[in-house]
PDB file of C-alpha atoms and ligand atoms in Angstrom:
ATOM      1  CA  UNK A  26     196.443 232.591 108.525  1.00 98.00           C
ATOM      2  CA  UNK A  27     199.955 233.207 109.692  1.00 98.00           C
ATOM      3  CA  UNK A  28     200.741 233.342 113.240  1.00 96.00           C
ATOM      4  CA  UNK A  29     204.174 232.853 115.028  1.00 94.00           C
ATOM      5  CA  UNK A  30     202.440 232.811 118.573  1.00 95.00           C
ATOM      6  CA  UNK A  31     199.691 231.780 121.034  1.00 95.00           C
ATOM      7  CA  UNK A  32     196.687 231.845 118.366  1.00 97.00           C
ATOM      8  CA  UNK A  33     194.284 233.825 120.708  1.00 98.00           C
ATOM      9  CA  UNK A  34     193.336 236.390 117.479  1.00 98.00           C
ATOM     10  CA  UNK A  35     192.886 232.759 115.728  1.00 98.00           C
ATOM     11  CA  UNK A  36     191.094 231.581 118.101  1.00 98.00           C
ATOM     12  CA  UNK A  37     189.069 234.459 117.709  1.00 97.00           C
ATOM     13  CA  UNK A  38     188.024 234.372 113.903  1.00 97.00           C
ATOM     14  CA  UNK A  39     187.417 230.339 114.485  1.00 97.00           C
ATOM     15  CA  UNK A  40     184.988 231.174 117.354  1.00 97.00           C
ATOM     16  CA  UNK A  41     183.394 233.908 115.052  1.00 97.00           C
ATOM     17  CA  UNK A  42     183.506 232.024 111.423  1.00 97.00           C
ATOM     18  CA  UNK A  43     182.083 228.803 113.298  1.00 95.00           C
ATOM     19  CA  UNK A  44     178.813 228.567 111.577  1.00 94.00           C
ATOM     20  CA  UNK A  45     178.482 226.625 108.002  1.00 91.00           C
ATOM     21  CA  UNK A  46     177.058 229.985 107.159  1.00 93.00           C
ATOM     22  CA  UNK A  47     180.037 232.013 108.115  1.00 95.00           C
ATOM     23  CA  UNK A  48     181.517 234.554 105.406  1.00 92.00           C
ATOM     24  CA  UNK A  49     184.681 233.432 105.646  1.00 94.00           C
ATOM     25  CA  UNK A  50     185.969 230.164 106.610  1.00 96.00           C
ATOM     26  CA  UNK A  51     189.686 229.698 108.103  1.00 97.00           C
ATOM     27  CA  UNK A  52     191.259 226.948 105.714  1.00 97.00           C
ATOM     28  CA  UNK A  53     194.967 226.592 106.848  1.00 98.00           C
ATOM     29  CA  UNK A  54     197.221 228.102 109.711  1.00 98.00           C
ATOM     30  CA  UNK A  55     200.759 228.297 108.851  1.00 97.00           C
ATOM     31  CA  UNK A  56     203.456 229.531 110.959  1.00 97.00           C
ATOM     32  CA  UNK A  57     207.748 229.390 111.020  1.00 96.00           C
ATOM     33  CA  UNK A  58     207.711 227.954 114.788  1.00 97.00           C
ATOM     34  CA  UNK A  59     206.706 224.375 115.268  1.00 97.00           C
ATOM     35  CA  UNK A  60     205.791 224.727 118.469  1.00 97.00           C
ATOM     36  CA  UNK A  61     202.979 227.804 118.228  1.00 97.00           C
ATOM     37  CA  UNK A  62     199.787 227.722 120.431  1.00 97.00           C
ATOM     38  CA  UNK A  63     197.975 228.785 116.948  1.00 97.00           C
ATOM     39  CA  UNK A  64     198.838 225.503 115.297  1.00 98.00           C
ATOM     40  CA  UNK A  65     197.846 223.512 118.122  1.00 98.00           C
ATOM     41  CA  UNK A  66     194.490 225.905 118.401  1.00 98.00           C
ATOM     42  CA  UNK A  67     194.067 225.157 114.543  1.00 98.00           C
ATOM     43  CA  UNK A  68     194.383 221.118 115.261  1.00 98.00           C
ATOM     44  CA  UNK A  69     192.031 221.286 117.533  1.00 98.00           C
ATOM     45  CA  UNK A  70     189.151 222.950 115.546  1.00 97.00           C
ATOM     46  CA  UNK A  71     190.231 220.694 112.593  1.00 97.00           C
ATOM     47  CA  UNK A  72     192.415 223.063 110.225  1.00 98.00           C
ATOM     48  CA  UNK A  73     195.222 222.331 108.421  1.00 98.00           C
ATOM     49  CA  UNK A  74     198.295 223.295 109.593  1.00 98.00           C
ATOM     50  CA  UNK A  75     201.837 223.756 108.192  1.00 97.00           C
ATOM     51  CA  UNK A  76     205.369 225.165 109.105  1.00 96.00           C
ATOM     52  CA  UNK A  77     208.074 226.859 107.468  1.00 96.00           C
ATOM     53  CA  UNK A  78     211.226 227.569 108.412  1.00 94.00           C
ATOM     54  CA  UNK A  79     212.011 229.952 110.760  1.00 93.00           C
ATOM     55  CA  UNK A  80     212.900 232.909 109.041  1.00 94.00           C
ATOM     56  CA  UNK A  81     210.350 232.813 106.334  1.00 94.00           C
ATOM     57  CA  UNK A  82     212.297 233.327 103.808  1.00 94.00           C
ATOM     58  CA  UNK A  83     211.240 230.676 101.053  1.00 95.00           C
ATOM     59  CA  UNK A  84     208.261 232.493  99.073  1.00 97.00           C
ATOM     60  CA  UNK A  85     208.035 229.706  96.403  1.00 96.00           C
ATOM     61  CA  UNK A  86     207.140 227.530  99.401  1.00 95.00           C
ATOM     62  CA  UNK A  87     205.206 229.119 100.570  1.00 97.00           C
ATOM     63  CA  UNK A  88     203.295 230.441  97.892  1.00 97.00           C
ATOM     64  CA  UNK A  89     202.462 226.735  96.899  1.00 97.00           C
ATOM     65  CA  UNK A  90     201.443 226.084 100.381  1.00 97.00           C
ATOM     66  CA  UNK A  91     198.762 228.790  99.883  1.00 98.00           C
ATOM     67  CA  UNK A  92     197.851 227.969  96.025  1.00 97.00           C
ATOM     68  CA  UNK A  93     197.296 224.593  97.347  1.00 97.00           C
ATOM     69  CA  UNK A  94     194.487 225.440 100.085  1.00 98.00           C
ATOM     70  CA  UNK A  95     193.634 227.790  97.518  1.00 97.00           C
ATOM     71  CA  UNK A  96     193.833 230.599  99.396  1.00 97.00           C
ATOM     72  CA  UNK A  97     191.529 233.986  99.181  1.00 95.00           C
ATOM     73  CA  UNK A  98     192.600 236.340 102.037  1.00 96.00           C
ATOM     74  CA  UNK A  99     195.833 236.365 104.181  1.00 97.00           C
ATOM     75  CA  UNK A 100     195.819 237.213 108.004  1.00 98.00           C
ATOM     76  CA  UNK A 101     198.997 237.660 109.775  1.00 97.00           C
ATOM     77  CA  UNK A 102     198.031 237.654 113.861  1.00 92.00           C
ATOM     78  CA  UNK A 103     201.306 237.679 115.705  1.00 90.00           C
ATOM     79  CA  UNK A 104     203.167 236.810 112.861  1.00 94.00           C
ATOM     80  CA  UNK A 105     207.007 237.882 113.254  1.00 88.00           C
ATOM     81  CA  UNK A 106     209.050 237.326 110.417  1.00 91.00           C
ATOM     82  CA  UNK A 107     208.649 239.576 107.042  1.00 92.00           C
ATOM     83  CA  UNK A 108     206.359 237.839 104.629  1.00 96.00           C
ATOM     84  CA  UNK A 109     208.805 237.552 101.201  1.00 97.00           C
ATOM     85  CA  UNK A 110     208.075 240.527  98.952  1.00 97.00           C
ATOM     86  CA  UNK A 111     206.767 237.864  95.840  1.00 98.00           C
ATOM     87  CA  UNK A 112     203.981 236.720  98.425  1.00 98.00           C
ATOM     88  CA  UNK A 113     203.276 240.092  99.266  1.00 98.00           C
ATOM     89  CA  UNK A 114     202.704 240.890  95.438  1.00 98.00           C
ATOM     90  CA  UNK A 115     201.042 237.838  94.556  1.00 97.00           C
ATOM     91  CA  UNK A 116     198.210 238.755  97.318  1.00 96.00           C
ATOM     92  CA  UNK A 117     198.648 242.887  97.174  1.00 95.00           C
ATOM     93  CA  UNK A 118     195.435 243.995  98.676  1.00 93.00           C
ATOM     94  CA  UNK A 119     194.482 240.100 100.097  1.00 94.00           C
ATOM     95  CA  UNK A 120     196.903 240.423 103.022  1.00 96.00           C
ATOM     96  CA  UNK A 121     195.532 241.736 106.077  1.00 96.00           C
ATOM     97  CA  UNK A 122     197.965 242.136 109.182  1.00 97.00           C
ATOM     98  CA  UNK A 123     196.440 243.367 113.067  1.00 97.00           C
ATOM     99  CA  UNK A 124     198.969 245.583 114.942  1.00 97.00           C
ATOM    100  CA  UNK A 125     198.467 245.806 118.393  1.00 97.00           C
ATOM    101  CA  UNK A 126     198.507 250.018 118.221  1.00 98.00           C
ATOM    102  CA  UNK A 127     197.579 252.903 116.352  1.00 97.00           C
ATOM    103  CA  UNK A 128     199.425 253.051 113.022  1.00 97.00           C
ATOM    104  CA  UNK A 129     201.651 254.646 112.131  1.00 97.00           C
ATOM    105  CA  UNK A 130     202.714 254.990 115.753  1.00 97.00           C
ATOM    106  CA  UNK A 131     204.141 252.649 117.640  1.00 98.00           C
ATOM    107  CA  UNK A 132     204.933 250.233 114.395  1.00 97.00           C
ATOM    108  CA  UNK A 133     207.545 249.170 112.099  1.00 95.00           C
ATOM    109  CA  UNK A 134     210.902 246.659 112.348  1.00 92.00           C
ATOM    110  CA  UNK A 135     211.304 245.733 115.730  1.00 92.00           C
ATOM    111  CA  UNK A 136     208.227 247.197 117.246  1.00 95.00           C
ATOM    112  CA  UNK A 137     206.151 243.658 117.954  1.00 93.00           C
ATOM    113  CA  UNK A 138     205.229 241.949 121.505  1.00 93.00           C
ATOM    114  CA  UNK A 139     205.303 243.920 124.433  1.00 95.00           C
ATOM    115  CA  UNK A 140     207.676 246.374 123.063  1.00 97.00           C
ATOM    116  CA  UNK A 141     205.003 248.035 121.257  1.00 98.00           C
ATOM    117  CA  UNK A 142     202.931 248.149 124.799  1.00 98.00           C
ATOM    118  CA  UNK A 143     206.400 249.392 126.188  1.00 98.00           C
ATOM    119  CA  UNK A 144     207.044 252.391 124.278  1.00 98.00           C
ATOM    120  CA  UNK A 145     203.337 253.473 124.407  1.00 98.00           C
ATOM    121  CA  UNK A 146     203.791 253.699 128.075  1.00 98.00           C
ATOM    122  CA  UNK A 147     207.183 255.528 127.612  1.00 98.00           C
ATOM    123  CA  UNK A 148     205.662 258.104 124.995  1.00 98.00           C
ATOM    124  CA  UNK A 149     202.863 258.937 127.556  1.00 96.00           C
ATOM    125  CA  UNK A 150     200.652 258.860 125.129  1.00 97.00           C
ATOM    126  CA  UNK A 151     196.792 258.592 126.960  1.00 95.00           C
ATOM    127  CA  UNK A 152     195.363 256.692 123.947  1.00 96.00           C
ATOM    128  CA  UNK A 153     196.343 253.437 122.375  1.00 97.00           C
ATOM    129  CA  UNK A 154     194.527 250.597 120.123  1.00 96.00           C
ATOM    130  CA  UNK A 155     194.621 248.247 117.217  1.00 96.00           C
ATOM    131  CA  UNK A 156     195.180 248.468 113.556  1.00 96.00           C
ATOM    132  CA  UNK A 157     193.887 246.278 111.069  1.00 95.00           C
ATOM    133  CA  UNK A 158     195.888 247.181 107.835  1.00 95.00           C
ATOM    134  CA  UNK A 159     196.908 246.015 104.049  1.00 95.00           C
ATOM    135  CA  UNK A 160     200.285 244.262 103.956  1.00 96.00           C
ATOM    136  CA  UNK A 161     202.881 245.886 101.637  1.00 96.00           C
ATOM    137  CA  UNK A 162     206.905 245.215 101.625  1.00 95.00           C
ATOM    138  CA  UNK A 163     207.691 247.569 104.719  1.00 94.00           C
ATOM    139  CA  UNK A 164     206.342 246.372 108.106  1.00 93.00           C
ATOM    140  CA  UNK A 165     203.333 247.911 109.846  1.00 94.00           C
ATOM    141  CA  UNK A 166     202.791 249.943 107.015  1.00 94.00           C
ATOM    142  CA  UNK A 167     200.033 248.968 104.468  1.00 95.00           C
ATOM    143  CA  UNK A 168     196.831 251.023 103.758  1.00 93.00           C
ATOM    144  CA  UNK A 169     194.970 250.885 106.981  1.00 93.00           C
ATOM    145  CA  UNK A 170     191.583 249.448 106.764  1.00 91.00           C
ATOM    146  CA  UNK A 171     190.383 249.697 110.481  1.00 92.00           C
ATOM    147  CA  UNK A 172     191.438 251.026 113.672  1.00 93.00           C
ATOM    148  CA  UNK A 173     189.671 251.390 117.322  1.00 94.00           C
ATOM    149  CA  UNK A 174     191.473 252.945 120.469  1.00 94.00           C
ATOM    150  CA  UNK A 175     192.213 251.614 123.646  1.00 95.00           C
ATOM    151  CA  UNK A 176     192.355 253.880 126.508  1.00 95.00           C
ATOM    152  CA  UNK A 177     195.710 253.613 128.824  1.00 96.00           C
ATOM    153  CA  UNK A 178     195.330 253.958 132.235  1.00 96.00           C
ATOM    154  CA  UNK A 179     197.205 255.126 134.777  1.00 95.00           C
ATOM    155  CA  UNK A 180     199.425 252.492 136.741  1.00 96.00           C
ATOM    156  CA  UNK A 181     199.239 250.480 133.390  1.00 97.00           C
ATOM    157  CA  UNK A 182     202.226 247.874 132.541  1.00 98.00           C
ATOM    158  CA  UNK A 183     202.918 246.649 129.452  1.00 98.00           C
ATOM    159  CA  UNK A 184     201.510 243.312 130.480  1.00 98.00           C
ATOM    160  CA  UNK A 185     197.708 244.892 131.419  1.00 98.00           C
ATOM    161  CA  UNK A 186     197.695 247.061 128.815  1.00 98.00           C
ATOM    162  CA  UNK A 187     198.502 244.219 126.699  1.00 98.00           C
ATOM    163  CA  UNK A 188     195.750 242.762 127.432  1.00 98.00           C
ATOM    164  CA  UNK A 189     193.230 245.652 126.808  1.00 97.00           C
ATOM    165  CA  UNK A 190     194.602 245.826 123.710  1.00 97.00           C
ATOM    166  CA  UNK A 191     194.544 241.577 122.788  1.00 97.00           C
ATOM    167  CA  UNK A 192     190.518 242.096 123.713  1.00 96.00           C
ATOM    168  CA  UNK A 193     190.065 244.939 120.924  1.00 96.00           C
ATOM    169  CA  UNK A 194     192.437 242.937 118.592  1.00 96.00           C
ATOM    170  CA  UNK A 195     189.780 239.949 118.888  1.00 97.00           C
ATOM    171  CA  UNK A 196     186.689 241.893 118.201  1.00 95.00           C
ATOM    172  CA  UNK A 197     188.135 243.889 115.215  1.00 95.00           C
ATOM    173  CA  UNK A 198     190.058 241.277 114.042  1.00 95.00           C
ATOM    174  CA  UNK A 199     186.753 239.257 112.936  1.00 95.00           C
ATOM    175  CA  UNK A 200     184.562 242.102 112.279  1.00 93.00           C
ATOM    176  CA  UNK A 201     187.064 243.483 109.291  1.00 92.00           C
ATOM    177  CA  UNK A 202     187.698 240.229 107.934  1.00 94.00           C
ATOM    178  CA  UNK A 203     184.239 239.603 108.510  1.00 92.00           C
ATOM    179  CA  UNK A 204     183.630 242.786 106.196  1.00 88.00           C
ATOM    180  CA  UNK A 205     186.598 241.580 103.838  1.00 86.00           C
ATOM    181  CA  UNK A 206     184.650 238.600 102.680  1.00 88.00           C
ATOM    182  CA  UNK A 207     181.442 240.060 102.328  1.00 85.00           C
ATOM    183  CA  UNK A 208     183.016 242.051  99.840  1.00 81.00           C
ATOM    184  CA  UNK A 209     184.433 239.677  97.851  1.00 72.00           C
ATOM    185  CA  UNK A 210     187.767 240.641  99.053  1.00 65.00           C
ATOM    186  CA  UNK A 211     187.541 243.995  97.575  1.00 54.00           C
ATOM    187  CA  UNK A 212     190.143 245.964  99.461  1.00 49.00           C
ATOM    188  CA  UNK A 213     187.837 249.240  99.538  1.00 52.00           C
ATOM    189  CA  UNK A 214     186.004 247.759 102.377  1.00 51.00           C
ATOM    190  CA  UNK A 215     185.697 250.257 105.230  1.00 54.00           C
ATOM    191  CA  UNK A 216     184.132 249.312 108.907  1.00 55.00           C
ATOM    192  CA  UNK A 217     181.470 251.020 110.239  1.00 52.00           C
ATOM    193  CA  UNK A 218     182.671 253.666 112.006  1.00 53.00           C
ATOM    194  CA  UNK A 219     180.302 252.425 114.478  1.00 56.00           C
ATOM    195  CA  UNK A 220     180.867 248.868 113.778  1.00 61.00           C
ATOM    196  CA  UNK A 221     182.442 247.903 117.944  1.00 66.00           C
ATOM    197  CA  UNK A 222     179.488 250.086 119.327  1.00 67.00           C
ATOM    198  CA  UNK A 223     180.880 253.339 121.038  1.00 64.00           C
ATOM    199  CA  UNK A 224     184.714 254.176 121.383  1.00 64.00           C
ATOM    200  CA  UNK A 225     185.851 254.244 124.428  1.00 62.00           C
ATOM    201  CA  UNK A 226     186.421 257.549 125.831  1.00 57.00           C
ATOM    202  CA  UNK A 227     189.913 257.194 127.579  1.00 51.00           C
ATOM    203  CA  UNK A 228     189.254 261.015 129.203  1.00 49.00           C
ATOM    204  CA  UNK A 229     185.612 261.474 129.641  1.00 49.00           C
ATOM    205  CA  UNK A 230     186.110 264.536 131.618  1.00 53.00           C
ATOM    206  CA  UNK A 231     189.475 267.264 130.839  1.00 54.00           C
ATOM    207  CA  UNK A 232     189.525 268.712 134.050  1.00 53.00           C
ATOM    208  CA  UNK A 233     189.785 265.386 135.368  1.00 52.00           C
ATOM    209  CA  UNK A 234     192.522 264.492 133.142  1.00 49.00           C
ATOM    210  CA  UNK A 235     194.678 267.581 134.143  1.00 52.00           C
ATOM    211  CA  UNK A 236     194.562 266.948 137.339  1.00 50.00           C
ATOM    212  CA  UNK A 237     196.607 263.216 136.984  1.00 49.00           C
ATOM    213  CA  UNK A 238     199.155 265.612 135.414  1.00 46.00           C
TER     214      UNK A 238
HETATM  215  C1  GRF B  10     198.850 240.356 119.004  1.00 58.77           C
HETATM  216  O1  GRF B  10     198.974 241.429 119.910  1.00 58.77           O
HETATM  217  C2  GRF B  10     199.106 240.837 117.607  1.00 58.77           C
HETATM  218  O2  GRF B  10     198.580 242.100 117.343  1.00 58.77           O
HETATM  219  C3  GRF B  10     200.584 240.913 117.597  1.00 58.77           C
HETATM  220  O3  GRF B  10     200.996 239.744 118.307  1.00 58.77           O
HETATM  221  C4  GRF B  10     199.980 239.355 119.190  1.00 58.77           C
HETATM  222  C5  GRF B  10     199.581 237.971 118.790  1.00 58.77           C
HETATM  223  O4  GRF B  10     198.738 237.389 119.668  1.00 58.77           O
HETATM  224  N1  GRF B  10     201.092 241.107 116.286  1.00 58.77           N
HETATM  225  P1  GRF B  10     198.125 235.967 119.343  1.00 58.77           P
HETATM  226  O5  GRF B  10     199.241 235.053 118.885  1.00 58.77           O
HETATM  227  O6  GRF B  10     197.069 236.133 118.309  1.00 58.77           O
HETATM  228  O7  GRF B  10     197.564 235.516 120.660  1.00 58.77           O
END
């Protein structure tokens, strides 16, 4: 896993890939700032841990760093910097990234943190969520694999609906990994449509909706 930040979406696939019996097990957290809440979180449940420097530039590095846990599957969670494009080949389809929205809205260089959460609230748009997708050489824009909406509500900031959004990220997060090493990391592995139980439905009634207009 690669994560530049607090960890909580690592957190969340160590609380859910606890068991011996587990589908996927999370062998090594790497990340380019020394002082991440995910490497601490990884410490803590007993994972290695590594850091690179800071602008993640050096793919022969890293690419022995990840031969040498012998790595399956790649999960960026709140990780900022571009991977190198030689990683990105030499795991094309093993890469999974979550992006706190609904690709391709509300993605690409720049769009990370609560700027995403910003410009959702600027666009107006009623409906946000996550994105679990395929990592490829342009950011935020791999083959998506799994998505779920979030509802905005009105009075939202960027820090609340933030935090809708984190929640989603944590279930989904698990479940398509989950999914990704059942199937032998075949990257035609679809979710449930189903698979959170119900989607929310941000405007159960129109008329009421039209009326907040
Ligand atoms: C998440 O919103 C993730 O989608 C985004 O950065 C945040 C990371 O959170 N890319 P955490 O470090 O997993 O807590």
């Amino acid at each position: 896993m690669l994560a530049s930040g607090h960890g909580s979406n690592l957190q969340a696939l160590l609380d859910a890939f606890r068991e011996p019996a587990a589908p996927a097990r999370i062998a090594l957290v790497v990340s380019n700032k020394p002082a991440a809440g995910a490497l601490e979180r990884a410490r803590h449940a007993g994972v290695a841990t590594a850091t690179i420097p800071e602008d993640g530039r050096d793919a022969d590095a890293l690419l022995a760093l990840l031969a040498r846990h012998d790595i399956a599957l790649v999960v960026l969670a709140g990780y900022l910097k571009r991977v190198p494009d030689r990683v990105v080949a030499a795991y094309r389809g093993r890469m999974l990234n979550v992006h706190p929205a609904l690709l391709p809205c509300f993605g690409g260089a720049g769009m990370y943190g609560r700027r995403v959460h910003e410009a959702v609230l600027a666009s107006g748009a009623r409906i946000t969520g996550v994105t679990v997708h395929l990592v490829d050489e342009q950011y935020d824009h791999g083959r998506i694999l799994a998505q779920w909406p979030v509802p905005v509500h009105a009075g939202d900031t960027a820090e609340t609906l933030a935090a809708r959004v984190l929640e989603t990220e944590h279930r989904l997060l698990p479940a398509v990994v989950g999914a990704f090493a059942r199937c032998g990391g075949e990257p035609r592995c679809f979710l449930a449509a189903d698979a959170l139980g119900p989607a929310p439905s941000p405007q159960p009634d129109f008329a009421d909706a039209l009326t907040t207009l």
